[in-house]
């Protein structure tokens, strides 16, 4: 389950260079010949930079055109009305004997814990169990995805599987969230609330599952196809999952956190996709959300990973704008232009030589 962030981030130096050169080439100084270079060597260097800037500009333009074509293809193949909220049913009960996280019973959004979560052998064993259960639940939920099924039905099935395992569905009651799972359809970036809307042929849906088992949270999500999904959206989903694994691949003891966002952005940009910067991964363990916050876009975040640490990586990619709008329920967040979004998430454990995916079985 992603966290929202309003922290500013650094633009890549390459794009800054491109922007600076474009600004220079269109400035009144240059147009009015008030800008003079003293030597032919400097003039040649400047000419090379301008040529490079034009090449970069051409690449950016090609990617923009590609994204626009794919976006047109995703909307003209089958025009779909904007997502609308359905009826939200009452929250489901949890047996009294199932242990609950400390935030249950309060509508206040818990603060992000400052401590990084590093586990001893017993804690890690419990963490593995919670993460394995979450992985099994999200895969089971994926088997329910088909046209005419409501996201409320998926929520009920997920809820039942979690409590049958003696666990608590972590989203339920977190900051007042009314359901046991997040279901984000089509242009919904994340935090979609299950309701009475029926899934339609051609939809995509991200199902975000977190369980609380024996005092530990396990968190994962996947994006599933509903029926016949067009090729441009299938490609978005495929690349989003690839971005998750590229981000995981740079993780190990001592690695810089900012490498995650750099690697994800590099891969996404090859296809012209946007990487959403508002929502981040997070530390997880006995606490649902803690430091470190994991940015999926290029950033200058300080800090290094530590062996034994657990956190989530959960990139969201869009076919169009990365700007977003949030409904009045304060949870459901959609792309501002209505373009499709996809997300994948794993909880990982940092090891001396790499990272272990815990949300698997």
mmCIF file of C-alpha atoms in Angstrom:
data_model
loop_
_atom_site.group_PDB
_atom_site.id
_atom_site.type_symbol
_atom_site.label_atom_id
_atom_site.label_comp_id
_atom_site.label_asym_id
_atom_site.label_seq_id
_atom_site.Cartn_x
_atom_site.Cartn_y
_atom_site.Cartn_z
ATOM 1 C CA UNK A 1 0.000 0.000 0.000
ATOM 2 C CA UNK A 2 1.696 3.143 -1.237
ATOM 3 C CA UNK A 3 2.277 6.304 0.765
ATOM 4 C CA UNK A 4 1.634 9.743 -0.687
ATOM 5 C CA UNK A 5 4.464 12.244 -0.550
ATOM 6 C CA UNK A 6 4.719 15.948 -1.326
ATOM 7 C CA UNK A 7 8.513 16.084 -1.018
ATOM 8 C CA UNK A 8 10.309 17.875 -3.843
ATOM 9 C CA UNK A 9 12.731 15.952 -5.991
ATOM 10 C CA UNK A 10 15.676 16.733 -8.218
ATOM 11 C CA UNK A 11 15.336 16.772 -11.978
ATOM 12 C CA UNK A 12 17.971 14.743 -13.769
ATOM 13 C CA UNK A 13 21.100 16.603 -14.818
ATOM 14 C CA UNK A 14 20.607 15.483 -18.401
ATOM 15 C CA UNK A 15 17.198 17.082 -18.689
ATOM 16 C CA UNK A 16 18.493 20.171 -16.915
ATOM 17 C CA UNK A 17 21.234 20.447 -19.528
ATOM 18 C CA UNK A 18 18.701 20.072 -22.336
ATOM 19 C CA UNK A 19 16.440 22.705 -20.787
ATOM 20 C CA UNK A 20 19.310 25.135 -20.272
ATOM 21 C CA UNK A 21 20.512 24.833 -23.832
ATOM 22 C CA UNK A 22 17.016 25.206 -25.279
ATOM 23 C CA UNK A 23 16.519 28.300 -23.129
ATOM 24 C CA UNK A 24 19.854 29.699 -24.272
ATOM 25 C CA UNK A 25 19.148 29.110 -27.954
ATOM 26 C CA UNK A 26 15.840 31.008 -27.720
ATOM 27 C CA UNK A 27 17.076 33.835 -25.498
ATOM 28 C CA UNK A 28 17.071 37.465 -26.596
ATOM 29 C CA UNK A 29 20.817 37.585 -25.941
ATOM 30 C CA UNK A 30 21.479 35.046 -28.650
ATOM 31 C CA UNK A 31 18.925 36.485 -31.065
ATOM 32 C CA UNK A 32 20.317 40.009 -30.718
ATOM 33 C CA UNK A 33 23.944 38.856 -31.015
ATOM 34 C CA UNK A 34 24.833 40.203 -27.558
ATOM 35 C CA UNK A 35 26.344 36.834 -26.635
ATOM 36 C CA UNK A 36 29.959 36.477 -27.852
ATOM 37 C CA UNK A 37 32.426 33.646 -27.467
ATOM 38 C CA UNK A 38 36.073 34.681 -27.463
ATOM 39 C CA UNK A 39 37.583 31.674 -29.261
ATOM 40 C CA UNK A 40 36.717 29.334 -32.102
ATOM 41 C CA UNK A 41 37.357 26.394 -29.771
ATOM 42 C CA UNK A 42 34.608 27.553 -27.425
ATOM 43 C CA UNK A 43 32.335 28.239 -30.379
ATOM 44 C CA UNK A 44 32.855 24.684 -31.615
ATOM 45 C CA UNK A 45 32.099 23.281 -28.152
ATOM 46 C CA UNK A 46 28.903 25.334 -27.953
ATOM 47 C CA UNK A 47 27.886 24.126 -31.415
ATOM 48 C CA UNK A 48 28.352 20.520 -30.265
ATOM 49 C CA UNK A 49 26.196 21.148 -27.212
ATOM 50 C CA UNK A 50 23.439 22.680 -29.324
ATOM 51 C CA UNK A 51 23.549 19.709 -31.706
ATOM 52 C CA UNK A 52 23.369 17.351 -28.717
ATOM 53 C CA UNK A 53 20.444 19.292 -27.305
ATOM 54 C CA UNK A 54 18.615 18.992 -30.628
ATOM 55 C CA UNK A 55 19.205 15.247 -30.662
ATOM 56 C CA UNK A 56 17.891 14.983 -27.107
ATOM 57 C CA UNK A 57 14.928 17.148 -28.027
ATOM 58 C CA UNK A 58 14.248 14.876 -31.003
ATOM 59 C CA UNK A 59 14.260 11.810 -28.751
ATOM 60 C CA UNK A 60 11.903 13.455 -26.293
ATOM 61 C CA UNK A 61 9.592 14.394 -29.160
ATOM 62 C CA UNK A 62 9.643 10.843 -30.540
ATOM 63 C CA UNK A 63 8.732 9.435 -27.119
ATOM 64 C CA UNK A 64 5.965 12.009 -26.739
ATOM 65 C CA UNK A 65 4.487 11.071 -30.112
ATOM 66 C CA UNK A 66 4.674 7.392 -29.229
ATOM 67 C CA UNK A 67 2.871 7.956 -25.947
ATOM 68 C CA UNK A 68 0.159 9.987 -27.666
ATOM 69 C CA UNK A 69 -0.356 7.274 -30.286
ATOM 70 C CA UNK A 70 -0.601 4.567 -27.640
ATOM 71 C CA UNK A 71 -2.968 6.691 -25.593
ATOM 72 C CA UNK A 72 -5.163 7.245 -28.663
ATOM 73 C CA UNK A 73 -5.032 3.530 -29.353
ATOM 74 C CA UNK A 74 -6.099 2.697 -25.803
ATOM 75 C CA UNK A 75 -9.091 5.013 -26.011
ATOM 76 C CA UNK A 76 -10.214 4.446 -29.588
ATOM 77 C CA UNK A 77 -10.048 0.648 -29.431
ATOM 78 C CA UNK A 78 -12.990 0.723 -27.041
ATOM 79 C CA UNK A 79 -14.127 4.041 -25.665
ATOM 80 C CA UNK A 80 -14.693 3.647 -21.969
ATOM 81 C CA UNK A 81 -16.467 6.119 -19.719
ATOM 82 C CA UNK A 82 -14.461 7.633 -16.856
ATOM 83 C CA UNK A 83 -14.330 5.658 -13.646
ATOM 84 C CA UNK A 84 -17.249 6.392 -11.353
ATOM 85 C CA UNK A 85 -17.689 5.430 -7.742
ATOM 86 C CA UNK A 86 -20.183 2.666 -7.039
ATOM 87 C CA UNK A 87 -21.937 1.851 -3.802
ATOM 88 C CA UNK A 88 -19.569 1.067 -0.928
ATOM 89 C CA UNK A 89 -20.938 -1.568 1.435
ATOM 90 C CA UNK A 90 -20.344 -1.827 5.174
ATOM 91 C CA UNK A 91 -16.922 -2.884 6.407
ATOM 92 C CA UNK A 92 -16.598 -6.582 7.095
ATOM 93 C CA UNK A 93 -16.198 -7.954 10.628
ATOM 94 C CA UNK A 94 -13.010 -9.527 11.974
ATOM 95 C CA UNK A 95 -13.186 -12.177 14.726
ATOM 96 C CA UNK A 96 -12.242 -10.891 18.163
ATOM 97 C CA UNK A 97 -9.507 -13.477 18.631
ATOM 98 C CA UNK A 98 -7.479 -12.206 15.654
ATOM 99 C CA UNK A 99 -4.782 -9.724 16.783
ATOM 100 C CA UNK A 100 -5.210 -6.262 15.290
ATOM 101 C CA UNK A 101 -2.702 -3.504 14.513
ATOM 102 C CA UNK A 102 -2.653 -0.580 16.981
ATOM 103 C CA UNK A 103 -4.255 1.897 14.530
ATOM 104 C CA UNK A 104 -7.519 -0.050 14.329
ATOM 105 C CA UNK A 105 -10.312 1.899 16.012
ATOM 106 C CA UNK A 106 -8.932 5.331 15.121
ATOM 107 C CA UNK A 107 -9.751 7.308 11.983
ATOM 108 C CA UNK A 108 -6.535 9.290 12.312
ATOM 109 C CA UNK A 109 -3.871 8.497 9.740
ATOM 110 C CA UNK A 110 -0.860 7.116 11.656
ATOM 111 C CA UNK A 111 2.406 8.999 11.423
ATOM 112 C CA UNK A 112 5.226 7.428 9.430
ATOM 113 C CA UNK A 113 7.591 5.795 11.904
ATOM 114 C CA UNK A 114 11.117 7.211 11.692
ATOM 115 C CA UNK A 115 12.892 3.971 12.591
ATOM 116 C CA UNK A 116 14.073 1.671 9.819
ATOM 117 C CA UNK A 117 12.841 -1.877 10.422
ATOM 118 C CA UNK A 118 15.614 -4.449 10.791
ATOM 119 C CA UNK A 119 14.753 -7.903 12.089
ATOM 120 C CA UNK A 120 16.299 -10.619 14.212
ATOM 121 C CA UNK A 121 15.880 -14.301 13.270
ATOM 122 C CA UNK A 122 12.493 -14.678 14.969
ATOM 123 C CA UNK A 123 11.181 -11.437 13.529
ATOM 124 C CA UNK A 124 12.345 -12.388 10.065
ATOM 125 C CA UNK A 125 10.582 -15.754 10.290
ATOM 126 C CA UNK A 126 7.335 -13.967 11.142
ATOM 127 C CA UNK A 127 7.930 -11.452 8.376
ATOM 128 C CA UNK A 128 8.366 -14.267 5.863
ATOM 129 C CA UNK A 129 5.113 -15.871 6.967
ATOM 130 C CA UNK A 130 3.146 -12.620 6.624
ATOM 131 C CA UNK A 131 4.639 -11.898 3.209
ATOM 132 C CA UNK A 132 3.984 -15.417 1.921
ATOM 133 C CA UNK A 133 0.351 -15.159 2.974
ATOM 134 C CA UNK A 134 0.003 -11.794 1.229
ATOM 135 C CA UNK A 135 1.464 -13.293 -1.953
ATOM 136 C CA UNK A 136 -0.961 -16.220 -1.882
ATOM 137 C CA UNK A 137 -3.912 -13.915 -1.259
ATOM 138 C CA UNK A 138 -3.106 -11.538 -4.134
ATOM 139 C CA UNK A 139 -2.718 -14.463 -6.550
ATOM 140 C CA UNK A 140 -6.038 -15.907 -5.394
ATOM 141 C CA UNK A 141 -7.664 -12.502 -5.861
ATOM 142 C CA UNK A 142 -6.309 -12.415 -9.410
ATOM 143 C CA UNK A 143 -8.195 -15.609 -10.269
ATOM 144 C CA UNK A 144 -11.453 -13.796 -9.487
ATOM 145 C CA UNK A 145 -10.879 -11.057 -12.062
ATOM 146 C CA UNK A 146 -13.326 -11.369 -14.951
ATOM 147 C CA UNK A 147 -16.055 -9.259 -16.563
ATOM 148 C CA UNK A 148 -19.166 -8.673 -14.386
ATOM 149 C CA UNK A 149 -17.383 -9.362 -11.065
ATOM 150 C CA UNK A 150 -17.524 -6.411 -8.678
ATOM 151 C CA UNK A 151 -14.535 -5.147 -6.727
ATOM 152 C CA UNK A 152 -16.697 -5.572 -3.621
ATOM 153 C CA UNK A 153 -16.877 -9.312 -4.336
ATOM 154 C CA UNK A 154 -13.092 -9.414 -4.600
ATOM 155 C CA UNK A 155 -12.834 -7.594 -1.270
ATOM 156 C CA UNK A 156 -15.133 -10.118 0.431
ATOM 157 C CA UNK A 157 -13.147 -13.077 -0.902
ATOM 158 C CA UNK A 158 -9.820 -11.528 0.104
ATOM 159 C CA UNK A 159 -11.141 -10.650 3.553
ATOM 160 C CA UNK A 160 -12.341 -14.199 4.143
ATOM 161 C CA UNK A 161 -9.058 -15.797 3.043
ATOM 162 C CA UNK A 162 -7.058 -13.506 5.319
ATOM 163 C CA UNK A 163 -9.125 -14.066 8.458
ATOM 164 C CA UNK A 164 -9.300 -17.818 7.741
ATOM 165 C CA UNK A 165 -5.484 -17.754 8.020
ATOM 166 C CA UNK A 166 -5.735 -16.065 11.423
ATOM 167 C CA UNK A 167 -4.496 -12.739 10.034
ATOM 168 C CA UNK A 168 -5.901 -9.215 9.876
ATOM 169 C CA UNK A 169 -6.358 -7.282 6.580
ATOM 170 C CA UNK A 170 -4.031 -4.333 7.223
ATOM 171 C CA UNK A 171 -5.867 -1.689 5.112
ATOM 172 C CA UNK A 172 -9.110 -2.175 7.055
ATOM 173 C CA UNK A 173 -9.428 0.803 9.390
ATOM 174 C CA UNK A 174 -6.058 2.302 8.446
ATOM 175 C CA UNK A 175 -6.740 6.032 8.635
ATOM 176 C CA UNK A 176 -10.422 5.236 8.185
ATOM 177 C CA UNK A 177 -9.999 3.105 5.035
ATOM 178 C CA UNK A 178 -13.279 1.146 4.879
ATOM 179 C CA UNK A 179 -12.242 -2.052 3.102
ATOM 180 C CA UNK A 180 -9.815 -4.966 3.392
ATOM 181 C CA UNK A 181 -8.009 -4.528 0.064
ATOM 182 C CA UNK A 182 -7.305 -1.760 -2.457
ATOM 183 C CA UNK A 183 -8.722 -2.299 -5.954
ATOM 184 C CA UNK A 184 -7.551 0.270 -8.510
ATOM 185 C CA UNK A 185 -9.182 0.034 -11.941
ATOM 186 C CA UNK A 186 -7.941 1.553 -15.230
ATOM 187 C CA UNK A 187 -7.028 5.216 -14.592
ATOM 188 C CA UNK A 188 -6.997 4.732 -10.802
ATOM 189 C CA UNK A 189 -3.356 5.012 -9.725
ATOM 190 C CA UNK A 190 -3.849 3.475 -6.284
ATOM 191 C CA UNK A 191 -5.986 3.234 -3.125
ATOM 192 C CA UNK A 192 -9.189 2.384 -4.961
ATOM 193 C CA UNK A 193 -12.005 1.451 -2.565
ATOM 194 C CA UNK A 194 -13.899 -1.735 -3.508
ATOM 195 C CA UNK A 195 -17.524 -1.037 -4.438
ATOM 196 C CA UNK A 196 -20.468 -2.229 -6.530
ATOM 197 C CA UNK A 197 -18.929 -1.397 -9.930
ATOM 198 C CA UNK A 198 -18.683 -4.429 -12.188
ATOM 199 C CA UNK A 199 -15.424 -5.047 -13.997
ATOM 200 C CA UNK A 200 -15.695 -4.641 -17.769
ATOM 201 C CA UNK A 201 -14.035 -6.520 -20.601
ATOM 202 C CA UNK A 202 -10.769 -4.686 -21.333
ATOM 203 C CA UNK A 203 -10.265 -3.298 -17.815
ATOM 204 C CA UNK A 204 -7.060 -3.584 -15.855
ATOM 205 C CA UNK A 205 -7.131 -3.771 -12.066
ATOM 206 C CA UNK A 206 -4.405 -3.470 -9.462
ATOM 207 C CA UNK A 207 -5.121 -5.497 -6.335
ATOM 208 C CA UNK A 208 -3.070 -4.360 -3.338
ATOM 209 C CA UNK A 209 -3.012 -6.819 -0.422
ATOM 210 C CA UNK A 210 -1.456 -6.312 3.010
ATOM 211 C CA UNK A 211 -1.887 -8.757 5.876
ATOM 212 C CA UNK A 212 -1.017 -8.482 9.561
ATOM 213 C CA UNK A 213 0.046 -11.886 10.898
ATOM 214 C CA UNK A 214 1.679 -12.572 14.264
ATOM 215 C CA UNK A 215 2.532 -8.897 14.676
ATOM 216 C CA UNK A 216 4.071 -8.351 11.217
ATOM 217 C CA UNK A 217 2.781 -6.836 7.953
ATOM 218 C CA UNK A 218 3.351 -8.300 4.489
ATOM 219 C CA UNK A 219 2.512 -6.048 1.512
ATOM 220 C CA UNK A 220 2.244 -6.796 -2.223
ATOM 221 C CA UNK A 221 0.246 -5.851 -5.311
ATOM 222 C CA UNK A 222 -0.208 -6.910 -8.927
ATOM 223 C CA UNK A 223 -2.065 -5.552 -11.930
ATOM 224 C CA UNK A 224 -4.374 -8.052 -13.652
ATOM 225 C CA UNK A 225 -6.106 -8.117 -17.036
ATOM 226 C CA UNK A 226 -9.890 -8.401 -17.222
ATOM 227 C CA UNK A 227 -10.902 -10.111 -20.456
ATOM 228 C CA UNK A 228 -9.496 -8.726 -23.701
ATOM 229 C CA UNK A 229 -7.096 -5.877 -22.984
ATOM 230 C CA UNK A 230 -5.609 -3.917 -25.889
ATOM 231 C CA UNK A 231 -1.926 -4.213 -26.718
ATOM 232 C CA UNK A 232 -0.848 -0.702 -25.685
ATOM 233 C CA UNK A 233 -2.186 -1.217 -22.165
ATOM 234 C CA UNK A 234 -0.726 -4.736 -21.991
ATOM 235 C CA UNK A 235 2.664 -3.209 -22.787
ATOM 236 C CA UNK A 236 2.254 -0.611 -20.022
ATOM 237 C CA UNK A 237 1.499 -3.376 -17.506
ATOM 238 C CA UNK A 238 4.431 -5.504 -18.688
ATOM 239 C CA UNK A 239 6.907 -2.622 -18.471
ATOM 240 C CA UNK A 240 5.635 -1.639 -15.010
ATOM 241 C CA UNK A 241 6.361 -5.125 -13.701
ATOM 242 C CA UNK A 242 9.779 -5.020 -15.350
ATOM 243 C CA UNK A 243 10.462 -1.677 -13.628
ATOM 244 C CA UNK A 244 9.735 -3.254 -10.249
ATOM 245 C CA UNK A 245 12.297 -5.979 -10.866
ATOM 246 C CA UNK A 246 14.867 -3.547 -12.243
ATOM 247 C CA UNK A 247 14.460 -1.541 -9.038
ATOM 248 C CA UNK A 248 14.904 -4.644 -6.885
ATOM 249 C CA UNK A 249 18.012 -5.651 -8.836
ATOM 250 C CA UNK A 250 20.034 -2.636 -7.630
ATOM 251 C CA UNK A 251 19.319 -3.343 -3.953
ATOM 252 C CA UNK A 252 21.915 -4.742 -1.561
ATOM 253 C CA UNK A 253 23.684 -3.866 1.667
ATOM 254 C CA UNK A 254 25.336 -0.459 1.239
ATOM 255 C CA UNK A 255 23.533 0.489 -1.981
ATOM 256 C CA UNK A 256 22.123 4.019 -2.226
ATOM 257 C CA UNK A 257 18.331 4.301 -2.020
ATOM 258 C CA UNK A 258 18.267 6.739 -4.923
ATOM 259 C CA UNK A 259 19.538 4.049 -7.293
ATOM 260 C CA UNK A 260 16.068 2.472 -7.202
ATOM 261 C CA UNK A 261 14.345 5.497 -8.700
ATOM 262 C CA UNK A 262 17.119 6.051 -11.235
ATOM 263 C CA UNK A 263 16.903 2.504 -12.546
ATOM 264 C CA UNK A 264 13.102 2.470 -12.688
ATOM 265 C CA UNK A 265 13.012 5.809 -14.503
ATOM 266 C CA UNK A 266 15.628 4.714 -17.038
ATOM 267 C CA UNK A 267 13.563 1.704 -18.045
ATOM 268 C CA UNK A 268 10.203 3.497 -18.079
ATOM 269 C CA UNK A 269 11.570 6.319 -20.215
ATOM 270 C CA UNK A 270 12.661 3.883 -22.923
ATOM 271 C CA UNK A 271 8.960 3.364 -23.604
ATOM 272 C CA UNK A 272 7.857 6.949 -22.989
ATOM 273 C CA UNK A 273 5.933 6.135 -19.824
ATOM 274 C CA UNK A 274 5.546 8.462 -16.870
ATOM 275 C CA UNK A 275 6.680 7.432 -13.377
ATOM 276 C CA UNK A 276 4.361 8.759 -10.669
ATOM 277 C CA UNK A 277 6.293 10.671 -8.006
ATOM 278 C CA UNK A 278 3.520 11.315 -5.496
ATOM 279 C CA UNK A 279 3.377 7.760 -4.111
ATOM 280 C CA UNK A 280 6.321 5.970 -2.556
ATOM 281 C CA UNK A 281 7.415 2.654 -1.145
ATOM 282 C CA UNK A 282 8.119 2.372 2.573
ATOM 283 C CA UNK A 283 9.707 0.441 5.373
ATOM 284 C CA UNK A 284 7.527 -2.354 6.719
ATOM 285 C CA UNK A 285 7.538 -4.919 9.502
ATOM 286 C CA UNK A 286 5.842 -4.602 12.878
ATOM 287 C CA UNK A 287 4.829 -1.136 11.648
ATOM 288 C CA UNK A 288 2.811 -0.796 8.429
ATOM 289 C CA UNK A 289 4.566 2.349 7.129
ATOM 290 C CA UNK A 290 7.985 3.588 8.238
ATOM 291 C CA UNK A 291 11.188 5.068 6.935
ATOM 292 C CA UNK A 292 12.871 4.638 4.553
ATOM 293 C CA UNK A 293 10.589 6.175 1.950
ATOM 294 C CA UNK A 294 11.368 4.701 -1.463
ATOM 295 C CA UNK A 295 11.105 7.119 -4.389
ATOM 296 C CA UNK A 296 10.488 5.480 -7.757
ATOM 297 C CA UNK A 297 11.505 8.503 -9.859
ATOM 298 C CA UNK A 298 14.923 10.129 -10.188
ATOM 299 C CA UNK A 299 15.817 11.782 -6.887
ATOM 300 C CA UNK A 300 18.669 12.857 -4.626
ATOM 301 C CA UNK A 301 17.548 10.983 -1.508
ATOM 302 C CA UNK A 302 20.385 10.352 0.908
ATOM 303 C CA UNK A 303 21.017 7.123 2.733
ATOM 304 C CA UNK A 304 22.065 3.544 2.093
ATOM 305 C CA UNK A 305 20.448 0.158 2.522
ATOM 306 C CA UNK A 306 21.340 -2.069 5.462
ATOM 307 C CA UNK A 307 21.448 -5.845 5.631
ATOM 308 C CA UNK A 308 18.359 -7.225 7.409
ATOM 309 C CA UNK A 309 16.169 -4.258 6.460
ATOM 310 C CA UNK A 310 12.722 -4.706 4.887
ATOM 311 C CA UNK A 311 10.805 -2.266 2.700
ATOM 312 C CA UNK A 312 8.479 -2.155 -0.291
ATOM 313 C CA UNK A 313 9.115 -1.081 -3.867
ATOM 314 C CA UNK A 314 5.885 -0.258 -5.733
ATOM 315 C CA UNK A 315 6.235 1.838 -8.901
ATOM 316 C CA UNK A 316 3.191 3.295 -10.672
ATOM 317 C CA UNK A 317 3.541 4.003 -14.400
ATOM 318 C CA UNK A 318 1.088 5.859 -16.629
ATOM 319 C CA UNK A 319 0.369 5.959 -20.331
ATOM 320 C CA UNK A 320 -0.251 9.708 -20.108
ATOM 321 C CA UNK A 321 0.052 12.352 -17.406
ATOM 322 C CA UNK A 322 1.552 11.602 -13.987
ATOM 323 C CA UNK A 323 -0.560 14.361 -12.434
ATOM 324 C CA UNK A 324 -3.386 13.059 -10.279
ATOM 325 C CA UNK A 325 -6.743 13.862 -8.714
ATOM 326 C CA UNK A 326 -8.150 12.400 -5.502
ATOM 327 C CA UNK A 327 -11.846 11.797 -4.924
ATOM 328 C CA UNK A 328 -13.705 13.189 -1.937
ATOM 329 C CA UNK A 329 -13.236 9.860 -0.126
ATOM 330 C CA UNK A 330 -9.592 11.046 0.347
ATOM 331 C CA UNK A 331 -8.248 7.735 -0.959
ATOM 332 C CA UNK A 332 -9.142 6.980 -4.575
ATOM 333 C CA UNK A 333 -6.505 8.664 -6.749
ATOM 334 C CA UNK A 334 -6.834 8.883 -10.547
ATOM 335 C CA UNK A 335 -4.640 10.166 -13.355
ATOM 336 C CA UNK A 336 -5.644 13.757 -14.100
ATOM 337 C CA UNK A 337 -6.084 13.078 -17.826
ATOM 338 C CA UNK A 338 -7.884 9.743 -17.453
ATOM 339 C CA UNK A 339 -5.012 7.729 -18.926
ATOM 340 C CA UNK A 340 -4.412 4.151 -17.725
ATOM 341 C CA UNK A 341 -2.052 3.447 -14.823
ATOM 342 C CA UNK A 342 -0.408 0.213 -13.664
ATOM 343 C CA UNK A 343 1.400 -0.793 -10.470
ATOM 344 C CA UNK A 344 3.308 -3.751 -9.048
ATOM 345 C CA UNK A 345 4.715 -4.162 -5.542
ATOM 346 C CA UNK A 346 6.920 -6.487 -3.522
ATOM 347 C CA UNK A 347 8.213 -6.475 0.033
ATOM 348 C CA UNK A 348 11.947 -7.188 -0.022
ATOM 349 C CA UNK A 349 14.692 -8.079 2.447
ATOM 350 C CA UNK A 350 18.130 -6.526 2.006
ATOM 351 C CA UNK A 351 20.981 -9.045 2.104
ATOM 352 C CA UNK A 352 24.734 -8.587 1.938
ATOM 353 C CA UNK A 353 24.859 -9.367 -1.775
ATOM 354 C CA UNK A 354 21.391 -8.423 -3.031
ATOM 355 C CA UNK A 355 17.715 -8.471 -2.131
ATOM 356 C CA UNK A 356 15.303 -11.293 -1.395
ATOM 357 C CA UNK A 357 11.679 -10.971 -2.464
ATOM 358 C CA UNK A 358 9.600 -11.959 0.557
ATOM 359 C CA UNK A 359 6.150 -11.664 -1.041
ATOM 360 C CA UNK A 360 6.430 -14.946 -2.924
ATOM 361 C CA UNK A 361 5.897 -18.647 -2.302
#
